[in-house]
Amino acid sequence: MSVITDTWYITMRDLRARIRMPVFIFMTLFQPILWLVLFTQIFKSLGGMLGPGGGSYLQFFAPGVLVMTVLFGSAFSGFGMLWDIDTGVLSKMLATPVTRISVIAGRIVATVVVLLIQALIIIILALIMGVHFETGVPGVLFTFFLLALLGLGFAAFSNGLALLLKRQETVMAVTNLLTMPLMFLSSLMMPAALLPGWLNKVRLVNPIDYAVVGARDLISNGYIWHDLWLCFVVLAALAVAGVAFGTLMFRARAE
Amino acid sequence: MNAIETHQLTKVFPGDIRAVDGIDFEVKDGEIFAFLGPNGAGKTTTIKMLNTLIPPTSGTATVVGLDVVKNAIEVRKQIGYAAQDVGVDEHATGKENLTLYGHFYRLDGKTIKERVKEIFDLVGLTGSENRMVSTYSGGMRKRLDLAMGLIHQPRVMFLDEPTTGLDPQTRASIWEYIRKLVKTRGMTIFLTTHYMEEADRLADRIAIIDLGKIIALGTADELKRSIGGDVVTVTPCEDNDEKCKEFVSRSEAALAGKPFITGTKATDHELAVYVNDGASAIPSIMHLLSGQGIEVKTISMSRPSLDDVFLKYTGKTIRAEEGSRTTFAQLVRMRDRRQR
């Protein structure tokens, strides 16, 4: 199956390139640490407002950091594609018999792999800082699965956006315009009970919120299946839609 | 069988831009064939249709007998491509770049290993295989770029402006590699260029292309002979201004219809006069022009070059069309003149 081998080679190319950039490794490791430590310090006193049972803001926010990391990591995946377009790497590849779809699939898979490594770092760090994982290892794996769907959807969407808009500046502007509200219009930083009414309605159409709710259930509350089931459906739909959009844009460009 | 054949090949871009406008040509097996023309003539668009990157709007093309639209995948297996932009991966070594392309062309690991060694040798990069491409010079990148299109031993190699932006020494070495490929591999080469010299020295046959149309096709000698005799270049003025233009057109009028002249072509500050015998024509030209009160600043004679061929068929010089670098040079010159 050449589509699988081609995807593998392109994934490895992408990962290899990232590993060789010291700045990239530093950012990958440092960013989640920064967010986890910094945000939990800033909002420390919110711990008491988290409702009955209390709990720490760290316990509340750790799933949010996971989602944030995946959101920002995947939303910028398309910049690699832009680089390949601008430097002529993409054209040259497409003049070979390489399976077309592998060229975009490899990049997306590489993005998701890196994001899951970041997620693992966050979880280890959270454990050290004293976060309690209600559902244990199986729950963490389930969280990874939900995060992978989220990353897949956004990475594919970002690549599609890059192929559609073609210019660094425009893609950057649109990406920022989308990611920031997605993060804030959810219960990522603030419990739903403390959000204003309108925001609680808006967050119902925000896929990020589903990822946050799912991850928070698994880490802090346990298997709340009616939540988790909905999270899975929404994130799977997001992944399918993202991949469809990315593939469509790629086909328009490549064929 | 011909390596490449096109029939009424056409590409129209949105906005009704006819980048390639119904061209017909054949490239023979084992031939170096050059598309010569200024920027924007339709050279790159033609190459991208032939190597399956963009579909033609109408017309057909075959590469090694395969239709570029219907058999695109088969065509890709038979061709190599080096674009004007070097499409190499900065964050990988030369060997990794080449190996990746070996996989893309479905070669097995053992073959890839052998070919990598052989091709690095061919393009003179042996010893740099394991260095990161980011440390390569421009010439080395170009050679790696060529190598990546060679690993599967293609039958036809497409080279889009292979030496644009390279220094003269590197350019000469790239020419040498291209010749070597044809000689040792029996490969067919289709290249585009806006350098007269490149087409003249490298290509077996040349198609001159302008505004999406082939306006002349033949060997360099045939094209030059089509002008016939010698070219006498007359400069009737010093500055490149409106007054100069007027002198040029007055000169052209003064020489019109004389039996010893086969044709004339005016540019902004020069007049090219095509004659059978330059040596005997020069005194007559001088006489005719001074009779009209036109003072000739310089006059020179040369065998026709491809530049003259281009000028004759299009009415402009390729150099004048060369784009931003010339424009910048002109700006500098204008500024210098003003400061004086």
mmCIF file of C-alpha atoms in Angstrom, chain A residues 2-3 5-6 9-10 13 16-18 20-21 83 85-100 103 253-255, chain B residues 48 51-53 55 73 76-77 79 81-83 85-93 96 100-101 103-106 132 145-146 148-149:
data_model
loop_
_atom_site.group_PDB
_atom_site.id
_atom_site.type_symbol
_atom_site.label_atom_id
_atom_site.label_comp_id
_atom_site.label_asym_id
_atom_site.label_seq_id
_atom_site.Cartn_x
_atom_site.Cartn_y
_atom_site.Cartn_z
ATOM 1 C CA SER A 2 1.925 2.979 -1.243
ATOM 2 C CA VAL A 3 -0.428 5.445 0.470
ATOM 3 C CA THR A 5 4.407 3.927 3.061
ATOM 4 C CA ASP A 6 4.371 7.391 1.455
ATOM 5 C CA TYR A 9 8.096 8.662 4.802
ATOM 6 C CA ILE A 10 6.577 12.135 4.818
ATOM 7 C CA ARG A 13 10.638 13.684 7.174
ATOM 8 C CA ARG A 16 13.109 14.597 11.647
ATOM 9 C CA ALA A 17 13.108 18.229 10.572
ATOM 10 C CA ARG A 18 11.468 19.289 13.838
ATOM 11 C CA ARG A 20 16.757 19.062 14.387
ATOM 12 C CA MET A 21 15.499 22.484 15.353
ATOM 13 C CA TRP A 83 6.860 26.831 3.638
ATOM 14 C CA ILE A 85 4.791 25.770 -1.243
ATOM 15 C CA ASP A 86 7.002 28.851 -1.074
ATOM 16 C CA THR A 87 10.261 26.933 -1.369
ATOM 17 C CA GLY A 88 9.110 24.773 -4.287
ATOM 18 C CA VAL A 89 9.337 21.563 -2.246
ATOM 19 C CA LEU A 90 5.653 20.784 -2.800
ATOM 20 C CA SER A 91 5.724 21.235 -6.590
ATOM 21 C CA LYS A 92 8.775 19.058 -6.875
ATOM 22 C CA MET A 93 7.140 16.308 -4.804
ATOM 23 C CA LEU A 94 3.961 16.424 -6.833
ATOM 24 C CA ALA A 95 5.882 15.826 -10.047
ATOM 25 C CA THR A 96 6.826 12.382 -8.650
ATOM 26 C CA PRO A 97 4.451 9.392 -8.429
ATOM 27 C CA VAL A 98 4.043 9.985 -4.666
ATOM 28 C CA THR A 99 0.499 9.292 -3.479
ATOM 29 C CA ARG A 100 -1.043 12.772 -3.489
ATOM 30 C CA VAL A 103 1.754 14.665 1.181
ATOM 31 C CA ARG A 253 -4.078 22.630 -5.471
ATOM 32 C CA ALA A 254 -2.459 19.343 -6.465
ATOM 33 C CA GLU A 255 -4.637 17.931 -9.216
ATOM 34 C CA LYS B 48 4.087 22.293 -15.772
ATOM 35 C CA ASN B 51 5.152 17.192 -16.090
ATOM 36 C CA THR B 52 1.474 16.822 -15.009
ATOM 37 C CA LEU B 53 1.507 19.609 -12.405
ATOM 38 C CA PRO B 55 -3.816 20.292 -16.685
ATOM 39 C CA ILE B 73 0.795 8.625 -12.928
ATOM 40 C CA ARG B 76 5.456 10.878 -13.436
ATOM 41 C CA LYS B 77 7.364 7.591 -13.209
ATOM 42 C CA ILE B 79 10.222 11.933 -15.845
ATOM 43 C CA TYR B 81 11.830 17.633 -12.784
ATOM 44 C CA ALA B 82 13.942 20.460 -11.478
ATOM 45 C CA ALA B 83 12.060 23.720 -11.098
ATOM 46 C CA ASP B 85 13.088 27.279 -7.324
ATOM 47 C CA VAL B 86 15.273 24.618 -5.816
ATOM 48 C CA GLY B 87 12.827 22.211 -4.138
ATOM 49 C CA VAL B 88 15.233 20.666 -1.646
ATOM 50 C CA ASP B 89 14.536 20.199 2.046
ATOM 51 C CA GLU B 90 16.770 22.493 4.122
ATOM 52 C CA HIS B 91 16.336 20.533 7.322
ATOM 53 C CA ALA B 92 17.612 17.257 5.948
ATOM 54 C CA THR B 93 20.942 15.985 4.639
ATOM 55 C CA GLU B 96 18.040 12.026 3.141
ATOM 56 C CA LEU B 100 13.073 10.221 0.133
ATOM 57 C CA TYR B 101 12.748 10.643 -3.617
ATOM 58 C CA HIS B 103 10.992 5.970 -2.015
ATOM 59 C CA PHE B 104 8.620 8.225 -3.928
ATOM 60 C CA TYR B 105 9.743 6.516 -7.135
ATOM 61 C CA ARG B 106 9.078 3.109 -5.533
ATOM 62 C CA MET B 132 22.624 19.365 6.137
ATOM 63 C CA ASP B 145 17.940 19.311 -6.932
ATOM 64 C CA LEU B 146 18.982 17.807 -10.275
ATOM 65 C CA MET B 148 16.656 14.184 -6.875
ATOM 66 C CA GLY B 149 15.029 14.074 -10.290
#
